[in-house]
Coordinates of C-alpha atoms and ligand atoms in Angstrom, one line a residue:
M916 CA 0.0 0.0 0.0
P917 CA 1.3 3.5 -0.7
T918 CA 2.2 5.4 2.4
Q919 CA 1.3 9.0 3.4
A920 CA 4.5 11.1 3.6
K921 CA 5.1 14.5 5.2
G922 CA 7.7 17.0 3.8
W923 CA 8.5 20.6 3.0
G924 CA 8.4 21.9 -0.5
T925 CA 7.6 25.0 -2.6
D926 CA 4.8 25.9 -5.1
A927 CA 6.6 28.5 -7.1
P928 CA 10.0 30.2 -7.5
D929 CA 9.0 33.2 -5.3
Q930 CA 7.3 31.1 -2.6
P931 CA 8.8 29.9 0.6
L932 CA 8.9 26.2 1.4
R933 CA 5.9 25.0 3.4
P934 CA 4.7 21.7 4.9
M935 CA 3.2 19.3 2.3
E936 CA 1.7 15.8 2.4
F937 CA 1.9 13.3 -0.5
E938 CA 2.0 9.6 -1.1
R939 CA 5.1 7.4 -1.4
R940 CA 4.7 4.4 -3.7
D941 CA 4.1 0.9 -2.5
L942 CA 7.4 -1.0 -2.5
R943 CA 8.5 -2.7 -5.7
P944 CA 10.4 -6.0 -5.3
N945 CA 13.8 -4.1 -5.5
D946 CA 12.8 -1.1 -3.4
V947 CA 14.0 0.0 0.1
A948 CA 11.9 2.2 2.4
I949 CA 13.9 4.6 4.5
K950 CA 12.9 6.7 7.6
I951 CA 14.9 9.8 7.0
T952 CA 16.8 11.1 10.0
Y953 CA 19.0 13.8 8.4
A954 CA 19.0 15.8 5.1
G955 CA 21.7 18.2 3.9
I956 CA 20.9 21.4 2.1
C957 CA 22.8 21.7 -1.2
H958 CA 22.9 24.9 -3.2
S959 CA 21.3 22.9 -6.0
D960 CA 18.2 22.6 -3.8
L961 CA 18.0 26.3 -3.7
H962 CA 18.7 26.6 -7.5
T963 CA 15.8 24.2 -8.2
A964 CA 13.4 25.7 -5.7
R965 CA 13.9 29.1 -7.3
N966 CA 13.9 27.6 -10.9
D967 CA 17.3 29.1 -11.6
W968 CA 18.0 26.4 -14.2
G969 CA 14.5 26.3 -15.6
G970 CA 12.6 23.0 -15.7
T971 CA 11.4 22.9 -12.1
R972 CA 8.1 21.0 -11.7
Y973 CA 6.1 22.5 -8.9
P974 CA 5.3 21.7 -6.2
V975 CA 8.9 20.6 -5.7
I976 CA 10.3 18.9 -2.5
P977 CA 14.1 19.2 -2.6
G978 CA 16.8 17.2 -0.8
H979 CA 19.4 14.9 -2.2
E980 CA 21.8 14.4 0.8
I981 CA 19.9 11.8 2.8
V982 CA 20.6 9.6 5.7
G983 CA 18.2 7.3 7.5
T984 CA 17.2 3.9 8.7
V985 CA 15.7 1.1 6.6
T986 CA 12.1 0.3 7.7
E987 CA 11.1 -2.2 5.0
V988 CA 12.6 -3.9 2.0
G989 CA 11.0 -5.4 -1.2
A990 CA 11.0 -9.2 -1.8
D991 CA 14.1 -9.2 -4.0
V992 CA 16.3 -7.0 -1.9
T993 CA 19.3 -8.8 -0.5
D994 CA 21.9 -6.0 0.2
H995 CA 19.9 -4.0 2.8
K996 CA 17.9 -5.0 5.8
V997 CA 15.5 -3.4 8.2
G998 CA 17.4 -1.4 10.8
D999 CA 20.4 -0.6 8.6
T1000 CA 21.7 3.0 8.6
V1001 CA 21.8 4.0 4.9
A1002 CA 22.3 7.0 2.7
V1003 CA 20.9 8.2 -0.6
G1004 CA 22.3 10.9 -2.9
C1005 CA 21.3 12.6 -6.1
M1006 CA 19.9 9.6 -7.9
V1007 CA 17.2 7.0 -7.1
D1008 CA 17.0 4.9 -10.3
S1009 CA 18.4 4.3 -13.8
C1010 CA 18.1 1.6 -16.5
M1011 CA 21.0 -0.5 -15.0
A1012 CA 21.5 -2.1 -18.4
C1013 CA 23.4 0.5 -20.6
D1014 CA 27.1 0.9 -20.8
Q1015 CA 27.2 3.8 -18.4
C1016 CA 25.1 2.1 -15.7
L1017 CA 27.1 -1.1 -16.1
E1018 CA 30.4 0.8 -15.7
G1019 CA 29.1 2.5 -12.5
W1020 CA 28.3 5.8 -14.1
E1021 CA 24.5 5.7 -13.5
V1022 CA 24.5 9.5 -13.6
F1023 CA 25.0 9.3 -17.4
C1024 CA 22.5 6.5 -17.9
R1025 CA 21.5 6.4 -21.6
E1026 CA 17.9 6.5 -20.7
G1027 CA 18.4 9.2 -18.1
C1028 CA 18.8 8.6 -14.4
V1029 CA 15.9 9.4 -12.1
Q1030 CA 17.1 12.2 -9.9
T1031 CA 16.1 12.2 -6.2
Y1032 CA 13.7 15.1 -6.8
N1033 CA 12.0 16.9 -9.7
S1034 CA 12.5 13.9 -12.0
P1035 CA 9.8 11.5 -13.5
D1036 CA 9.8 7.9 -12.2
R1037 CA 10.8 5.3 -14.9
H1038 CA 7.6 3.3 -14.3
D1039 CA 4.7 5.4 -13.0
H1040 CA 6.0 8.8 -14.3
T1041 CA 5.2 10.5 -11.0
I1042 CA 7.7 13.3 -10.1
S1043 CA 10.3 12.3 -7.5
K1044 CA 10.2 14.0 -4.1
G1045 CA 13.4 14.5 -2.2
G1046 CA 14.8 14.3 1.2
Y1047 CA 13.1 17.1 3.1
T1048 CA 10.6 14.4 4.1
D1049 CA 9.9 11.8 6.8
H1050 CA 10.5 8.8 4.6
I1051 CA 11.5 7.8 1.0
V1052 CA 11.3 4.8 -1.2
V1053 CA 14.4 4.1 -3.4
R1054 CA 15.6 1.3 -5.7
D1055 CA 18.1 -0.8 -3.7
H1056 CA 21.1 -0.2 -6.0
F1057 CA 20.9 3.5 -5.2
V1058 CA 21.0 3.0 -1.5
C1059 CA 24.5 3.3 0.0
K1060 CA 25.6 1.8 3.3
V1061 CA 26.8 4.2 6.1
P1062 CA 29.9 2.4 7.4
D1063 CA 29.7 1.1 11.0
G1064 CA 30.8 3.6 13.5
M1065 CA 30.2 6.6 11.3
D1066 CA 28.4 9.6 12.8
A1067 CA 25.1 9.6 10.9
S1068 CA 24.3 13.1 11.9
K1069 CA 27.2 14.4 9.9
T1070 CA 27.1 12.0 7.0
A1071 CA 24.3 13.5 4.8
P1072 CA 26.4 16.2 3.0
L1073 CA 28.8 13.5 1.8
L1074 CA 26.1 12.2 -0.5
C1075 CA 26.3 15.3 -2.8
A1076 CA 29.0 17.7 -1.6
G1077 CA 31.3 14.8 -0.8
I1078 CA 30.9 12.7 -4.0
T1079 CA 30.9 15.7 -6.3
T1080 CA 34.3 16.7 -5.0
Y1081 CA 35.7 13.2 -4.4
S1082 CA 35.0 12.0 -8.0
P1083 CA 37.0 14.7 -9.9
L1084 CA 39.9 14.3 -7.5
R1085 CA 40.0 10.6 -8.2
Q1086 CA 39.3 11.0 -12.0
Y1087 CA 42.4 13.2 -12.3
N1088 CA 44.6 11.3 -9.8
V1089 CA 45.0 14.1 -7.3
G1090 CA 47.3 12.8 -4.6
E1091 CA 50.7 13.1 -3.0
G1092 CA 52.6 16.0 -4.7
T1093 CA 49.6 17.5 -6.6
K1094 CA 49.4 21.2 -6.3
M1095 CA 45.7 21.8 -6.1
A1096 CA 43.4 24.7 -5.5
V1097 CA 39.7 24.8 -4.6
V1098 CA 37.7 27.9 -5.7
G1099 CA 34.8 28.8 -3.4
L1100 CA 34.6 27.8 0.2
G1101 CA 31.0 26.6 0.6
G1102 CA 29.5 23.1 1.0
L1103 CA 31.3 21.6 -2.0
G1104 CA 34.5 23.6 -1.5
H1105 CA 35.1 22.7 2.1
M1106 CA 34.8 19.0 1.2
G1107 CA 37.2 19.5 -1.7
V1108 CA 39.7 21.0 0.8
K1109 CA 39.3 18.1 3.3
L1110 CA 39.4 15.4 0.7
G1111 CA 42.3 16.9 -1.2
A1112 CA 44.3 17.2 2.0
A1113 CA 43.5 13.6 3.0
M1114 CA 44.7 12.4 -0.4
G1115 CA 48.0 14.0 0.2
A1116 CA 47.7 17.0 -2.1
H1117 CA 49.1 20.5 -1.3
V1118 CA 45.8 22.4 -1.1
T1119 CA 45.3 26.2 -1.7
M1120 CA 41.9 27.8 -1.0
I1121 CA 40.9 30.5 -3.4
T1122 CA 38.1 32.6 -1.8
T1123 CA 36.3 35.9 -2.2
T1124 CA 35.8 36.1 1.5
P1125 CA 39.1 37.0 3.4
E1126 CA 37.5 36.1 6.7
K1127 CA 37.3 32.5 5.6
G1128 CA 41.1 32.2 5.4
E1129 CA 41.6 31.0 8.9
D1130 CA 38.8 28.4 8.5
A1131 CA 40.3 27.2 5.3
R1132 CA 43.5 26.4 7.1
R1133 CA 41.7 24.6 9.9
L1134 CA 39.9 22.5 7.3
G1135 CA 43.2 21.4 5.9
A1136 CA 44.3 24.1 3.3
H1137 CA 48.0 24.8 3.3
D1138 CA 47.6 28.2 1.7
V1139 CA 44.9 30.8 1.0
I1140 CA 44.4 33.3 -1.9
V1141 CA 41.9 36.0 -1.9
S1142 CA 40.6 36.1 -5.5
T1143 CA 39.5 39.8 -5.3
D1144 CA 43.1 40.9 -4.7
P1145 CA 44.8 41.2 -8.1
E1146 CA 48.3 41.1 -6.6
Q1147 CA 47.6 37.7 -4.9
M1148 CA 46.2 36.3 -8.1
K1149 CA 49.1 37.6 -10.2
A1150 CA 51.6 36.1 -7.7
A1151 CA 49.9 32.7 -8.1
A1152 CA 50.2 32.5 -11.9
T1153 CA 51.0 28.9 -13.2
R1154 CA 51.2 27.6 -9.7
F1155 CA 48.6 24.7 -9.8
D1156 CA 48.3 21.3 -11.4
F1157 CA 44.6 21.1 -10.7
I1158 CA 41.8 23.6 -9.8
L1159 CA 38.4 22.5 -8.5
N1160 CA 36.0 25.3 -9.2
T1161 CA 32.8 25.3 -7.1
I1162 CA 31.5 28.9 -7.8
P1163 CA 27.7 28.5 -8.0
V1164 CA 27.0 31.2 -10.6
S1165 CA 28.2 32.1 -14.1
H1166 CA 31.6 33.8 -14.0
E1167 CA 34.7 34.8 -15.9
I1168 CA 37.3 31.9 -15.8
D1169 CA 40.3 33.6 -17.5
G1170 CA 41.7 34.8 -14.2
Y1171 CA 41.6 31.3 -12.8
L1172 CA 43.0 29.7 -15.9
N1173 CA 46.1 31.8 -15.5
L1174 CA 46.8 30.0 -12.2
L1175 CA 47.3 26.6 -14.0
G1176 CA 50.8 25.4 -14.7
R1177 CA 51.8 23.1 -17.6
S1178 CA 49.1 20.6 -18.6
G1179 CA 47.1 21.8 -15.6
R1180 CA 43.3 21.2 -15.5
M1181 CA 40.4 23.1 -14.1
V1182 CA 37.3 21.1 -13.3
I1183 CA 34.1 23.2 -13.1
V1184 CA 31.4 21.6 -10.8
G1185 CA 29.5 24.7 -9.7
A1186 CA 28.1 26.8 -12.5
L1187 CA 25.5 25.0 -14.7
T1188 CA 24.3 28.1 -16.5
P1189 CA 25.8 29.7 -19.6
M1190 CA 29.3 31.0 -18.9
P1191 CA 31.1 33.9 -20.6
G1192 CA 33.8 32.9 -23.1
F1193 CA 37.5 32.6 -22.2
T1194 CA 40.6 33.5 -24.1
G1195 CA 41.9 30.6 -26.3
F1196 CA 45.5 31.6 -25.6
N1197 CA 44.9 30.9 -21.9
I1198 CA 44.4 27.2 -22.5
I1199 CA 46.7 26.8 -25.6
W1200 CA 49.7 28.4 -23.8
W1201 CA 50.8 26.1 -21.0
N1202 CA 48.7 23.2 -22.5
R1203 CA 45.8 23.7 -20.1
A1204 CA 42.4 22.0 -20.0
V1205 CA 39.0 23.0 -18.8
G1206 CA 36.4 20.3 -17.9
G1207 CA 33.5 19.5 -15.8
S1208 CA 32.2 16.8 -13.5
A1209 CA 28.7 15.6 -12.5
I1210 CA 28.3 14.1 -9.0
G1211 CA 29.7 10.5 -9.3
G1212 CA 28.5 7.0 -9.7
I1213 CA 27.0 4.8 -7.0
P1214 CA 30.1 2.5 -6.6
E1215 CA 32.3 5.5 -6.3
T1216 CA 29.8 7.1 -3.8
Q1217 CA 30.2 4.0 -1.6
E1218 CA 34.0 4.2 -2.0
M1219 CA 33.9 7.8 -0.9
L1220 CA 31.8 7.0 2.2
D1221 CA 34.2 4.2 3.1
F1222 CA 37.2 6.6 2.5
C1223 CA 35.6 9.3 4.8
A1224 CA 34.8 6.7 7.5
A1225 CA 38.4 5.3 7.4
N1226 CA 39.9 8.8 7.5
G1227 CA 37.5 10.4 9.9
I1228 CA 36.4 13.0 7.3
Y1229 CA 33.1 14.8 8.0
P1230 CA 31.6 18.0 6.7
D1231 CA 31.3 20.9 9.0
C1232 CA 27.5 20.9 9.7
E1233 CA 25.2 23.5 11.1
M1234 CA 22.2 21.5 12.4
I1235 CA 18.7 23.1 11.9
R1236 CA 15.1 22.1 12.3
M1237 CA 12.9 21.4 9.3
D1238 CA 10.9 24.6 10.0
E1239 CA 14.1 26.7 9.8
V1240 CA 14.7 25.8 6.1
N1241 CA 13.5 29.1 4.7
D1242 CA 15.9 31.0 6.9
A1243 CA 18.7 28.6 5.9
Y1244 CA 17.9 29.3 2.2
E1245 CA 18.3 33.0 2.7
R1246 CA 21.5 32.6 4.5
L1247 CA 22.9 30.2 1.8
L1248 CA 22.0 32.9 -0.8
K1249 CA 24.0 35.4 1.3
N1250 CA 27.0 33.1 1.5
D1251 CA 26.4 32.8 5.2
V1252 CA 26.9 29.1 6.0
R1253 CA 29.8 27.3 7.6
Y1254 CA 29.7 25.0 5.7
R1255 CA 26.6 22.9 5.3
F1256 CA 23.1 23.1 6.7
V1257 CA 21.8 19.7 7.8
I1258 CA 18.1 19.3 8.7
D1259 CA 17.5 17.1 11.8
M1260 CA 14.2 15.5 10.7
A1261 CA 13.3 14.8 14.3
H1262 CA 12.4 18.5 14.8
G1263 CA 10.1 20.9 13.0
L1264 CA 8.6 18.6 10.3
Ligands
NAP2116 P1 27.6 27.1 -1.5 O1 27.7 26.4 -0.2 O2 26.7 28.3 -1.7 O3 29.1 27.5 -1.9 C1 29.5 28.3 -3.0 C2 30.8 29.1 -2.6 O4 31.2 29.8 -3.8 C3 30.5 30.2 -1.6 O5 30.6 29.8 -0.3 C4 31.5 31.3 -2.0 O6 32.8 31.0 -1.4 C5 31.7 31.1 -3.5 N1 30.9 32.1 -4.3 C6 29.5 32.3 -4.2 N2 29.2 33.3 -5.0 C7 30.3 33.6 -5.7 C8 30.5 34.5 -6.8 N3 29.5 35.3 -7.3 N4 31.8 34.6 -7.3 C9 32.8 33.9 -6.7 N5 32.6 33.0 -5.7 C10 31.4 32.9 -5.3 O7 27.2 26.1 -2.7 P2 27.5 24.5 -2.9 O8 26.4 23.8 -2.2 O9 28.9 24.3 -2.5 O10 27.3 24.4 -4.4 C11 28.1 25.0 -5.3 C12 27.6 24.8 -6.7 O11 27.8 23.5 -7.1 C13 26.1 25.1 -6.9 O12 25.9 25.8 -8.1 C14 25.5 23.7 -7.0 O13 24.3 23.7 -7.8 C15 26.6 23.0 -7.8 N6 26.6 21.5 -7.6 C16 27.0 20.8 -8.7 C17 27.1 19.4 -8.6 C18 27.7 18.6 -9.8 O14 27.3 17.5 -9.9 N7 28.6 19.2 -10.5 C19 26.7 18.8 -7.5 C20 26.3 19.6 -6.4 C21 26.2 20.9 -6.5 P3 33.8 32.1 -1.0 O15 33.2 32.9 0.1 O16 35.0 31.2 -0.5 O17 34.2 32.9 -2.2
ZN2117 ZN1 23.7 18.7 -4.3

């Protein structure tokens, strides 16, 4: 039988989030039902709620950094059992038969993956509703295990901010000896710093907010550059092998390209909207590359969780109640979060 769910969502780009009730589907044989205990707030939730990217289907209930407890499993589920602490990120289903799915890159499923919210279900075509809810039903493959001993209250942001930064670092072999920089010290950026440092890289934080410098060092950065200071940017020319760019809005990249050394690469993970052009010379000279990266696959997400558990890596979380979400959105917009809001579902739903 479908179950009645409670959550918070919004009806329009200019409307605050409000309590909503809706139905979660009856379990299919390969489904897992999860009571949600914590949900992180990603800047993508805000972009979607405000329709910054177009394509938001209202009412939308965001949330793709989810941790909870398994309450029921479908008849064919063998990997998860009632009582397990589990986690769900940005995807809840895909075809699981195409080359991308079979290679662990479900995010690029040839039939399109089902995102955790605002995405049509592959079977009943209802629009997915995310983690700002009391429970969720997810295909088993898309449910990750929270390793034993991990602090569940701080784990949710790893499911998006963690994997989105872990994946490009692994793709481009960031490690011992890599001179890497992270641009933008927010939810993603602070995980980039922690993960890069844990992998052995020399990490520089590039920020627009001078007051974050001390924090950046506490998080693991070895050096800090304030990007609004032309002298500091000039002095850092050709210094880096790898730059992870998490700026959430369209921006000029020439200034950052100049910081890459020979065959250096900048990976953009933040800005999804059209970007201004850049000067060809700035990639041709010094053999530089510009690329992007979308979250990461499910096997890599589990690997990232295991890596964080083994190395004691957690996001810096500011815990809030569900009914404080609108205030949190305003603060996120004003760059006033250190460094991820996490909703404690036990309060204010
Ligand atoms: P966030 O917490 O708001 O952090 C973004 C940081 O970027 C800010 O803290 C700020 O850091 C810097 N910043 C903000 N506005 C800026 C501007 N106009 N110019 C230069 N720097 C600016 O956001 P988030 O949750 O980390 O998400 C970052 C972006 O990644 C969002 O657009 C989100 O949608 C996207 N995202 C992409 C993926 C993917 O798969 N690729 C996954 C998740 C999220 P400083 O104060 O240090 O400058
Ligand atoms: Zn996200």
